Amino acid sequence: MATSSKGGSSTGENAPPLVHRKQLKSVREYCLVKSDGYFFVSDIAFSIQLPTPHLVRSRAIAAGHTVLKSHHPDPVRFPELGVFVKWGPHVTIAEAECLHFFWQTYSETRVPVPKVYGWYEDKGEIFLYMQLRYGPTLQDLWPKMEVSDRKRVCRLLHMMVTNWRNIERSTHNKELIGARKGQIGGQGLRDVMFCKAGSCPAGPFPDIKTFHDWFACFLDPTRQEDLTLRTKVPKLQHLTDAQTLTFTHNDLCQSNIIMGFDFKRESYHIVSIVGWSSHGWYPRDWEALKTLKIIPGPDDWKFSVCNFLEPPDKPYEEAWAPIANVCMGVDKRKTTLLRPRARSVAYCSPDGSSFI
């Protein structure tokens, strides 16, 4: 059995990685001592001190964060420990499992993510403990970057996206995650569109047809139980089940890309990709459509997307966009495209390259 450099395994020499349940653990399994407001967590590979949920909440309040009434409290940083805590009722173990899998399977250059030290549940809230990564986000740097720097970043992103899109789901082994189409631990999908539409988590789904039938129902809120809607609305027939299911980050915005600068080489590099809460196996074009049409970003960033993501299939886009529009609440009476393209303007040139 071939093994990756960080412990992930696959079924062949060049086969894509598969996700094993045995890789996924909780802080609760590691906890040795709890005193003075800290956990002391130890593993073969590391030993680290982590703040308890009470200490996390206390620091959040001291920093002026809105805690009691917030469903999405701000993360809390502990620079003295090198620890970043993402917490709240919206945080899921699935995100921790995803980060843990990437850390175990890929090198820092192939898919850089923060190391996960573990997670803990307290009073209905999940506390996700991870490595604190330093650096500005791509959102901070993008306006100041030269065209050559932007192209380099897009090349790096293309390599990283290609790596995670090669992750394989298992369809036969119950010990492997992803036999049903959901998140990495077999949980339901948490796309922001589904959450806004009041259907989160969604699934997991047994196959892409079931997913597309369910997704199409959002087009007409009065017929949300009509799983045959795709056969009755001509344009929805382009929501084709021929799309392959592909592992997807699903929130690839500039603020989720932490950057660094190599002074010796005088070039930017990607320190970490974060924000994996809505990851999962989605149709092939989902990542590009979400990045182009749903996730906020400047126009010159949108023009650059085709440098690291394959342009979506046009008929699929025309079927997908009106449904996404309804889910996001842009126009519940009239299903128009979220960002209609003028005929003289496109995100990508005909050969698939961007305009930067």
mmCIF file of C-alpha atoms in Angstrom:
data_model
loop_
_atom_site.group_PDB
_atom_site.id
_atom_site.type_symbol
_atom_site.label_atom_id
_atom_site.label_comp_id
_atom_site.label_asym_id
_atom_site.label_seq_id
_atom_site.Cartn_x
_atom_site.Cartn_y
_atom_site.Cartn_z
ATOM 1 C CA MET A 1 0.000 0.000 0.000
ATOM 2 C CA ALA A 2 1.393 3.358 -1.021
ATOM 3 C CA THR A 3 1.708 5.923 1.756
ATOM 4 C CA SER A 4 1.963 9.679 1.492
ATOM 5 C CA SER A 5 4.721 11.694 3.115
ATOM 6 C CA LYS A 6 2.457 12.598 6.015
ATOM 7 C CA GLY A 7 0.723 9.314 6.663
ATOM 8 C CA GLY A 8 -2.269 9.337 4.297
ATOM 9 C CA SER A 9 -2.710 6.183 2.272
ATOM 10 C CA SER A 10 -4.041 5.160 -1.083
ATOM 11 C CA THR A 11 -4.690 1.940 -2.929
ATOM 12 C CA GLY A 12 -2.040 2.326 -5.627
ATOM 13 C CA GLU A 13 1.256 3.971 -6.445
ATOM 14 C CA ASN A 14 -0.335 6.998 -8.126
ATOM 15 C CA ALA A 15 -3.862 6.704 -6.766
ATOM 16 C CA PRO A 16 -5.507 9.736 -5.140
ATOM 17 C CA PRO A 17 -5.687 9.756 -1.326
ATOM 18 C CA LEU A 18 -8.598 8.211 0.552
ATOM 19 C CA VAL A 19 -9.824 9.377 3.957
ATOM 20 C CA HIS A 20 -9.673 6.891 6.838
ATOM 21 C CA ARG A 21 -11.833 7.217 9.945
ATOM 22 C CA LYS A 22 -8.911 6.139 12.132
ATOM 23 C CA GLN A 23 -7.139 9.411 11.276
ATOM 24 C CA LEU A 24 -9.812 11.515 12.990
ATOM 25 C CA LYS A 25 -9.554 12.107 16.748
ATOM 26 C CA SER A 26 -10.883 14.467 19.404
ATOM 27 C CA VAL A 27 -9.081 16.568 21.977
ATOM 28 C CA ARG A 28 -11.160 14.655 24.511
ATOM 29 C CA GLU A 29 -9.142 11.530 23.664
ATOM 30 C CA TYR A 30 -5.850 13.339 24.254
ATOM 31 C CA CYS A 31 -6.727 15.329 27.399
ATOM 32 C CA LEU A 32 -4.380 14.373 30.231
ATOM 33 C CA VAL A 33 -4.563 17.197 32.778
ATOM 34 C CA LYS A 34 -6.896 20.147 33.224
ATOM 35 C CA SER A 35 -5.669 22.867 35.584
ATOM 36 C CA ASP A 36 -5.351 26.639 35.798
ATOM 37 C CA GLY A 37 -7.644 27.108 32.805
ATOM 38 C CA TYR A 38 -5.629 24.956 30.382
ATOM 39 C CA PHE A 39 -5.758 21.555 28.758
ATOM 40 C CA PHE A 40 -2.478 19.752 28.408
ATOM 41 C CA VAL A 41 -2.654 17.737 25.235
ATOM 42 C CA SER A 42 -0.060 15.159 24.301
ATOM 43 C CA ASP A 43 0.444 12.959 21.276
ATOM 44 C CA ILE A 44 3.352 11.011 19.837
ATOM 45 C CA ALA A 45 4.045 13.891 17.472
ATOM 46 C CA PHE A 46 3.452 16.874 19.726
ATOM 47 C CA SER A 47 2.692 18.155 23.200
ATOM 48 C CA ILE A 48 0.936 21.465 23.615
ATOM 49 C CA GLN A 49 -0.991 23.543 26.117
ATOM 50 C CA LEU A 50 -4.499 24.644 25.051
ATOM 51 C CA PRO A 51 -6.910 27.137 26.640
ATOM 52 C CA THR A 52 -10.153 25.760 28.057
ATOM 53 C CA PRO A 53 -13.520 26.913 26.638
ATOM 54 C CA HIS A 54 -13.959 29.171 29.681
ATOM 55 C CA LEU A 55 -10.651 30.899 28.965
ATOM 56 C CA VAL A 56 -11.533 31.285 25.289
ATOM 57 C CA ARG A 57 -14.849 32.945 26.158
ATOM 58 C CA SER A 58 -13.178 35.185 28.723
ATOM 59 C CA ARG A 59 -10.573 36.398 26.255
ATOM 60 C CA ALA A 60 -13.252 36.978 23.613
ATOM 61 C CA ILE A 61 -15.214 39.170 26.030
ATOM 62 C CA ALA A 62 -12.057 41.033 27.069
ATOM 63 C CA ALA A 63 -11.341 41.734 23.383
ATOM 64 C CA GLY A 64 -14.791 43.274 22.984
ATOM 65 C CA HIS A 65 -16.260 40.452 20.913
ATOM 66 C CA THR A 66 -20.020 39.967 20.994
ATOM 67 C CA VAL A 67 -20.328 36.530 22.535
ATOM 68 C CA LEU A 68 -23.684 35.914 24.175
ATOM 69 C CA LYS A 69 -25.933 36.803 21.234
ATOM 70 C CA SER A 70 -23.634 35.806 18.399
ATOM 71 C CA HIS A 71 -24.123 32.602 16.420
ATOM 72 C CA HIS A 72 -20.748 33.272 14.767
ATOM 73 C CA PRO A 73 -18.403 34.620 17.470
ATOM 74 C CA ASP A 74 -15.050 35.880 16.239
ATOM 75 C CA PRO A 75 -12.116 33.464 16.533
ATOM 76 C CA VAL A 76 -9.764 34.005 19.464
ATOM 77 C CA ARG A 77 -5.981 34.166 19.123
ATOM 78 C CA PHE A 78 -3.476 33.082 21.760
ATOM 79 C CA PRO A 79 -0.144 34.334 20.323
ATOM 80 C CA GLU A 80 1.741 33.304 23.465
ATOM 81 C CA LEU A 81 0.735 29.695 22.736
ATOM 82 C CA GLY A 82 0.752 29.895 18.956
ATOM 83 C CA VAL A 83 -2.891 28.790 19.052
ATOM 84 C CA PHE A 84 -5.938 29.960 17.075
ATOM 85 C CA VAL A 85 -9.399 28.943 18.349
ATOM 86 C CA LYS A 86 -12.397 28.894 16.063
ATOM 87 C CA TRP A 87 -15.485 28.343 18.165
ATOM 88 C CA GLY A 88 -19.248 28.667 18.443
ATOM 89 C CA PRO A 89 -22.443 26.775 17.597
ATOM 90 C CA HIS A 90 -21.689 27.173 13.874
ATOM 91 C CA VAL A 91 -18.336 25.367 14.073
ATOM 92 C CA THR A 92 -18.397 21.672 13.172
ATOM 93 C CA ILE A 93 -16.146 18.723 13.803
ATOM 94 C CA ALA A 94 -16.198 18.127 10.036
ATOM 95 C CA GLU A 95 -13.938 21.158 9.515
ATOM 96 C CA ALA A 96 -11.469 19.783 12.070
ATOM 97 C CA GLU A 97 -11.529 16.395 10.355
ATOM 98 C CA CYS A 98 -10.899 18.062 6.992
ATOM 99 C CA LEU A 99 -7.893 20.045 8.241
ATOM 100 C CA HIS A 100 -6.521 17.008 10.059
ATOM 101 C CA PHE A 101 -6.766 14.929 6.886
ATOM 102 C CA PHE A 102 -4.912 17.547 4.827
ATOM 103 C CA TRP A 103 -2.192 17.912 7.448
ATOM 104 C CA GLN A 104 -1.690 14.149 7.563
ATOM 105 C CA THR A 105 -1.823 13.629 3.798
ATOM 106 C CA TYR A 106 -0.199 16.595 2.048
ATOM 107 C CA SER A 107 3.010 18.555 2.429
ATOM 108 C CA GLU A 108 3.032 22.261 3.246
ATOM 109 C CA THR A 109 3.665 23.117 -0.390
ATOM 110 C CA ARG A 110 0.921 20.912 -1.862
ATOM 111 C CA VAL A 111 -2.035 22.017 0.311
ATOM 112 C CA PRO A 112 -0.909 24.226 3.222
ATOM 113 C CA VAL A 113 -3.354 24.246 6.130
ATOM 114 C CA PRO A 114 -2.962 24.990 9.841
ATOM 115 C CA LYS A 115 -2.237 22.008 12.047
ATOM 116 C CA VAL A 116 -5.244 20.926 14.096
ATOM 117 C CA TYR A 117 -4.472 20.162 17.731
ATOM 118 C CA GLY A 118 -7.989 18.890 18.358
ATOM 119 C CA TRP A 119 -11.518 19.966 19.187
ATOM 120 C CA TYR A 120 -13.732 20.076 22.238
ATOM 121 C CA GLU A 121 -17.464 20.448 22.826
ATOM 122 C CA ASP A 122 -18.756 22.589 25.669
ATOM 123 C CA LYS A 123 -22.314 23.859 26.280
ATOM 124 C CA GLY A 124 -23.409 23.105 22.743
ATOM 125 C CA GLU A 125 -20.428 24.845 21.141
ATOM 126 C CA ILE A 126 -17.473 23.332 19.313
ATOM 127 C CA PHE A 127 -13.980 24.663 20.034
ATOM 128 C CA LEU A 128 -11.568 23.970 17.208
ATOM 129 C CA TYR A 129 -7.932 24.361 18.283
ATOM 130 C CA MET A 130 -5.413 24.924 15.518
ATOM 131 C CA GLN A 131 -2.018 26.374 14.770
ATOM 132 C CA LEU A 132 -1.921 30.176 14.578
ATOM 133 C CA ARG A 133 -0.666 31.123 11.136
ATOM 134 C CA TYR A 134 0.789 34.599 10.650
ATOM 135 C CA GLY A 135 0.591 36.747 7.543
ATOM 136 C CA PRO A 136 -1.634 39.109 5.586
ATOM 137 C CA THR A 137 -4.487 37.713 3.546
ATOM 138 C CA LEU A 138 -4.561 37.778 -0.230
ATOM 139 C CA GLN A 139 -7.383 40.287 0.134
ATOM 140 C CA ASP A 140 -4.946 42.688 1.817
ATOM 141 C CA LEU A 141 -2.210 42.212 -0.781
ATOM 142 C CA TRP A 142 -4.081 41.811 -4.058
ATOM 143 C CA PRO A 143 -4.581 45.536 -4.830
ATOM 144 C CA LYS A 144 -0.833 46.176 -4.352
ATOM 145 C CA MET A 145 0.432 43.206 -6.359
ATOM 146 C CA GLU A 146 2.138 43.440 -9.717
ATOM 147 C CA VAL A 147 0.639 41.399 -12.554
ATOM 148 C CA SER A 148 3.566 38.950 -12.365
ATOM 149 C CA ASP A 149 2.922 38.384 -8.637
ATOM 150 C CA ARG A 150 -0.774 37.782 -9.266
ATOM 151 C CA LYS A 151 0.025 35.230 -11.941
ATOM 152 C CA ARG A 152 2.408 33.422 -9.602
ATOM 153 C CA VAL A 153 -0.246 33.251 -6.870
ATOM 154 C CA CYS A 154 -2.750 31.863 -9.387
ATOM 155 C CA ARG A 155 -0.244 29.204 -10.462
ATOM 156 C CA LEU A 156 0.227 28.169 -6.836
ATOM 157 C CA LEU A 157 -3.531 28.059 -6.315
ATOM 158 C CA HIS A 158 -3.975 25.968 -9.449
ATOM 159 C CA MET A 159 -1.538 23.374 -8.110
ATOM 160 C CA MET A 160 -3.240 23.303 -4.701
ATOM 161 C CA VAL A 161 -6.770 23.137 -6.105
ATOM 162 C CA THR A 162 -5.711 20.290 -8.393
ATOM 163 C CA ASN A 163 -4.385 18.378 -5.366
ATOM 164 C CA TRP A 164 -7.550 18.600 -3.300
ATOM 165 C CA ARG A 165 -9.801 17.950 -6.299
ATOM 166 C CA ASN A 166 -7.992 14.627 -6.675
ATOM 167 C CA ILE A 167 -9.117 13.384 -3.257
ATOM 168 C CA GLU A 168 -11.166 10.274 -3.834
ATOM 169 C CA ARG A 169 -14.321 9.283 -2.024
ATOM 170 C CA SER A 170 -14.894 5.632 -1.215
ATOM 171 C CA THR A 171 -17.939 3.867 -2.626
ATOM 172 C CA HIS A 172 -17.295 0.406 -1.248
ATOM 173 C CA ASN A 173 -15.393 0.404 2.050
ATOM 174 C CA LYS A 174 -17.313 1.445 5.167
ATOM 175 C CA GLU A 175 -14.021 2.240 6.923
ATOM 176 C CA LEU A 176 -13.402 5.025 4.402
ATOM 177 C CA ILE A 177 -15.090 8.404 4.590
ATOM 178 C CA GLY A 178 -17.219 9.764 1.787
ATOM 179 C CA ALA A 179 -19.194 6.736 0.602
ATOM 180 C CA ARG A 180 -22.176 9.081 0.660
ATOM 181 C CA LYS A 181 -21.808 12.508 -0.888
ATOM 182 C CA GLY A 182 -21.325 14.988 1.926
ATOM 183 C CA GLN A 183 -18.446 16.343 3.956
ATOM 184 C CA ILE A 184 -15.215 14.530 4.670
ATOM 185 C CA GLY A 185 -16.565 12.705 7.723
ATOM 186 C CA GLY A 186 -19.795 11.688 5.992
ATOM 187 C CA GLN A 187 -21.741 14.651 7.427
ATOM 188 C CA GLY A 188 -24.305 16.710 5.502
ATOM 189 C CA LEU A 189 -23.211 19.567 3.229
ATOM 190 C CA ARG A 190 -23.030 23.097 4.666
ATOM 191 C CA ASP A 191 -22.960 25.380 1.647
ATOM 192 C CA VAL A 192 -23.914 28.941 2.598
ATOM 193 C CA MET A 193 -26.710 28.807 0.006
ATOM 194 C CA PHE A 194 -28.327 25.866 1.776
ATOM 195 C CA CYS A 195 -27.982 27.607 5.140
ATOM 196 C CA LYS A 196 -29.597 30.795 3.836
ATOM 197 C CA ALA A 197 -32.413 28.717 2.369
ATOM 198 C CA GLY A 198 -32.981 27.035 5.741
ATOM 199 C CA SER A 199 -31.789 23.572 4.652
ATOM 200 C CA CYS A 200 -28.474 23.093 6.414
ATOM 201 C CA PRO A 201 -26.950 20.599 6.745
ATOM 202 C CA ALA A 202 -28.082 18.968 3.517
ATOM 203 C CA GLY A 203 -27.710 15.266 2.900
ATOM 204 C CA PRO A 204 -25.452 13.402 2.709
ATOM 205 C CA PHE A 205 -26.757 12.196 -0.643
ATOM 206 C CA PRO A 206 -26.425 8.695 -2.111
ATOM 207 C CA ASP A 207 -25.580 9.992 -5.593
ATOM 208 C CA ILE A 208 -25.380 13.131 -7.745
ATOM 209 C CA LYS A 209 -28.871 12.604 -9.209
ATOM 210 C CA THR A 210 -30.454 12.742 -5.752
ATOM 211 C CA PHE A 211 -28.459 15.878 -4.965
ATOM 212 C CA HIS A 212 -29.461 17.643 -8.197
ATOM 213 C CA ASP A 213 -33.150 16.691 -7.757
ATOM 214 C CA TRP A 214 -33.062 18.154 -4.254
ATOM 215 C CA PHE A 215 -31.169 21.299 -5.299
ATOM 216 C CA ALA A 216 -33.545 22.014 -8.218
ATOM 217 C CA CYS A 217 -36.519 22.177 -5.838
ATOM 218 C CA PHE A 218 -35.295 25.533 -4.480
ATOM 219 C CA LEU A 219 -36.248 27.137 -7.801
ATOM 220 C CA ASP A 220 -39.917 27.006 -6.855
ATOM 221 C CA PRO A 221 -40.532 27.322 -3.075
ATOM 222 C CA THR A 222 -44.126 26.105 -3.572
ATOM 223 C CA ARG A 223 -42.895 22.799 -5.005
ATOM 224 C CA GLN A 224 -40.017 21.944 -2.717
ATOM 225 C CA GLU A 225 -41.105 18.318 -2.441
ATOM 226 C CA ASP A 226 -41.311 17.873 -6.214
ATOM 227 C CA LEU A 227 -38.165 15.877 -6.957
ATOM 228 C CA THR A 228 -39.203 15.636 -10.621
ATOM 229 C CA LEU A 229 -38.927 19.400 -11.215
ATOM 230 C CA ARG A 230 -35.846 18.963 -13.407
ATOM 231 C CA THR A 231 -37.868 17.008 -15.932
ATOM 232 C CA LYS A 232 -40.559 19.718 -16.113
ATOM 233 C CA VAL A 233 -38.421 22.875 -16.482
ATOM 234 C CA PRO A 234 -36.403 22.747 -19.759
ATOM 235 C CA LYS A 235 -33.457 24.821 -18.531
ATOM 236 C CA LEU A 236 -33.060 22.634 -15.449
ATOM 237 C CA GLN A 237 -32.315 19.659 -17.663
ATOM 238 C CA HIS A 238 -28.837 21.175 -18.084
ATOM 239 C CA LEU A 239 -28.253 20.499 -14.382
ATOM 240 C CA THR A 240 -26.688 17.335 -15.694
ATOM 241 C CA ASP A 241 -25.779 14.304 -13.643
ATOM 242 C CA ALA A 242 -22.817 13.801 -15.972
ATOM 243 C CA GLN A 243 -20.902 16.252 -13.761
ATOM 244 C CA THR A 244 -18.316 14.336 -11.766
ATOM 245 C CA LEU A 245 -18.327 14.701 -7.985
ATOM 246 C CA THR A 246 -15.210 16.551 -6.898
ATOM 247 C CA PHE A 247 -13.784 17.490 -3.514
ATOM 248 C CA THR A 248 -14.415 21.219 -3.103
ATOM 249 C CA HIS A 249 -13.198 23.915 -0.693
ATOM 250 C CA ASN A 250 -16.377 25.892 -1.411
ATOM 251 C CA ASP A 251 -15.340 29.234 0.086
ATOM 252 C CA LEU A 252 -12.248 30.159 -1.894
ATOM 253 C CA CYS A 253 -12.282 33.879 -1.142
ATOM 254 C CA GLN A 254 -9.187 36.041 -0.841
ATOM 255 C CA SER A 255 -9.615 36.409 2.913
ATOM 256 C CA ASN A 256 -9.219 32.622 3.317
ATOM 257 C CA ILE A 257 -5.764 32.661 1.699
ATOM 258 C CA ILE A 258 -2.957 33.639 4.096
ATOM 259 C CA MET A 259 0.150 34.936 2.366
ATOM 260 C CA GLY A 260 3.849 35.271 3.045
ATOM 261 C CA PHE A 261 6.841 36.803 1.267
ATOM 262 C CA ASP A 262 10.134 35.100 0.515
ATOM 263 C CA PHE A 263 12.748 37.872 0.690
ATOM 264 C CA LYS A 264 15.493 35.675 -0.782
ATOM 265 C CA ARG A 265 13.448 34.853 -3.874
ATOM 266 C CA GLU A 266 11.570 38.152 -3.748
ATOM 267 C CA SER A 267 8.257 36.428 -4.333
ATOM 268 C CA TYR A 268 4.970 35.792 -2.573
ATOM 269 C CA HIS A 269 3.957 32.349 -1.367
ATOM 270 C CA ILE A 270 0.818 30.883 0.192
ATOM 271 C CA VAL A 271 1.199 30.220 3.905
ATOM 272 C CA SER A 272 -2.175 28.606 4.507
ATOM 273 C CA ILE A 273 -5.625 27.936 3.054
ATOM 274 C CA VAL A 274 -8.295 28.283 5.747
ATOM 275 C CA GLY A 275 -12.107 28.450 5.937
ATOM 276 C CA TRP A 276 -12.969 24.805 5.186
ATOM 277 C CA SER A 277 -16.328 24.784 7.002
ATOM 278 C CA SER A 278 -18.430 24.227 3.857
ATOM 279 C CA HIS A 279 -16.114 21.726 2.126
ATOM 280 C CA GLY A 280 -17.372 18.499 0.631
ATOM 281 C CA TRP A 281 -17.969 16.530 -2.537
ATOM 282 C CA TYR A 282 -19.892 18.693 -5.011
ATOM 283 C CA PRO A 283 -20.447 18.695 -8.796
ATOM 284 C CA ARG A 284 -17.289 19.523 -10.768
ATOM 285 C CA ASP A 285 -18.273 23.118 -11.655
ATOM 286 C CA TRP A 286 -19.474 24.049 -8.158
ATOM 287 C CA GLU A 287 -16.154 25.534 -6.980
ATOM 288 C CA ALA A 288 -15.850 27.834 -9.997
ATOM 289 C CA LEU A 289 -19.492 28.925 -9.892
ATOM 290 C CA LYS A 290 -19.346 29.697 -6.170
ATOM 291 C CA THR A 291 -16.097 31.648 -6.582
ATOM 292 C CA LEU A 292 -17.360 33.624 -9.586
ATOM 293 C CA LYS A 293 -20.951 34.286 -8.594
ATOM 294 C CA ILE A 294 -21.510 33.993 -4.846
ATOM 295 C CA ILE A 295 -18.276 34.782 -3.005
ATOM 296 C CA PRO A 296 -17.483 38.522 -2.866
ATOM 297 C CA GLY A 297 -14.332 39.763 -4.569
ATOM 298 C CA PRO A 298 -13.041 42.533 -6.840
ATOM 299 C CA ASP A 299 -13.534 42.227 -10.594
ATOM 300 C CA ASP A 300 -9.829 41.773 -11.297
ATOM 301 C CA TRP A 301 -9.877 38.796 -8.917
ATOM 302 C CA LYS A 302 -12.896 37.340 -10.744
ATOM 303 C CA PHE A 303 -11.032 37.711 -14.027
ATOM 304 C CA SER A 304 -8.143 35.735 -12.505
ATOM 305 C CA VAL A 305 -10.214 32.790 -11.314
ATOM 306 C CA CYS A 306 -9.823 30.938 -14.605
ATOM 307 C CA ASN A 307 -6.090 30.779 -13.971
ATOM 308 C CA PHE A 308 -6.645 28.250 -11.178
ATOM 309 C CA LEU A 309 -10.179 26.902 -11.724
ATOM 310 C CA GLU A 310 -11.558 25.338 -14.877
ATOM 311 C CA PRO A 311 -14.287 27.577 -16.369
ATOM 312 C CA PRO A 312 -17.761 26.176 -15.664
ATOM 313 C CA ASP A 313 -19.846 24.575 -18.371
ATOM 314 C CA LYS A 314 -22.153 27.293 -19.744
ATOM 315 C CA PRO A 315 -25.419 25.241 -19.915
ATOM 316 C CA TYR A 316 -24.804 23.955 -16.368
ATOM 317 C CA GLU A 317 -24.185 27.527 -15.192
ATOM 318 C CA GLU A 318 -27.449 28.725 -16.766
ATOM 319 C CA ALA A 319 -29.352 26.049 -14.859
ATOM 320 C CA TRP A 320 -27.420 26.505 -11.607
ATOM 321 C CA ALA A 321 -27.457 30.311 -11.297
ATOM 322 C CA PRO A 322 -31.240 30.903 -11.008
ATOM 323 C CA ILE A 323 -31.474 28.291 -8.240
ATOM 324 C CA ALA A 324 -28.532 29.862 -6.416
ATOM 325 C CA ASN A 325 -30.234 33.227 -6.800
ATOM 326 C CA VAL A 326 -33.329 31.987 -4.995
ATOM 327 C CA CYS A 327 -31.285 30.299 -2.246
ATOM 328 C CA MET A 328 -29.370 33.508 -1.561
ATOM 329 C CA GLY A 329 -32.581 35.527 -1.440
ATOM 330 C CA VAL A 330 -31.515 37.867 -4.234
ATOM 331 C CA ASP A 331 -34.909 37.749 -5.925
ATOM 332 C CA LYS A 332 -37.488 35.246 -4.747
ATOM 333 C CA ARG A 333 -40.091 36.323 -7.318
ATOM 334 C CA LYS A 334 -37.959 36.297 -10.422
ATOM 335 C CA THR A 335 -35.080 33.911 -11.014
ATOM 336 C CA THR A 336 -32.523 35.988 -12.873
ATOM 337 C CA LEU A 337 -28.793 35.336 -12.957
ATOM 338 C CA LEU A 338 -26.851 36.563 -9.952
ATOM 339 C CA ARG A 339 -24.260 38.357 -12.073
ATOM 340 C CA PRO A 340 -25.498 38.480 -15.669
ATOM 341 C CA ARG A 341 -22.628 38.763 -18.107
ATOM 342 C CA ALA A 342 -22.713 41.348 -20.851
ATOM 343 C CA ARG A 343 -22.110 39.806 -24.260
ATOM 344 C CA SER A 344 -18.920 41.795 -24.723
ATOM 345 C CA VAL A 345 -17.510 40.797 -21.319
ATOM 346 C CA ALA A 346 -16.457 37.426 -19.978
ATOM 347 C CA TYR A 347 -14.529 36.297 -16.939
ATOM 348 C CA CYS A 348 -12.234 34.271 -19.170
ATOM 349 C CA SER A 349 -10.960 34.678 -22.688
ATOM 350 C CA PRO A 350 -12.032 32.058 -25.259
ATOM 351 C CA ASP A 351 -8.869 30.021 -24.732
ATOM 352 C CA GLY A 352 -9.596 29.827 -20.996
ATOM 353 C CA SER A 353 -6.947 32.303 -19.870
ATOM 354 C CA SER A 354 -7.743 35.342 -17.756
ATOM 355 C CA PHE A 355 -7.408 38.990 -18.667
ATOM 356 C CA ILE A 356 -4.777 39.926 -16.090
#
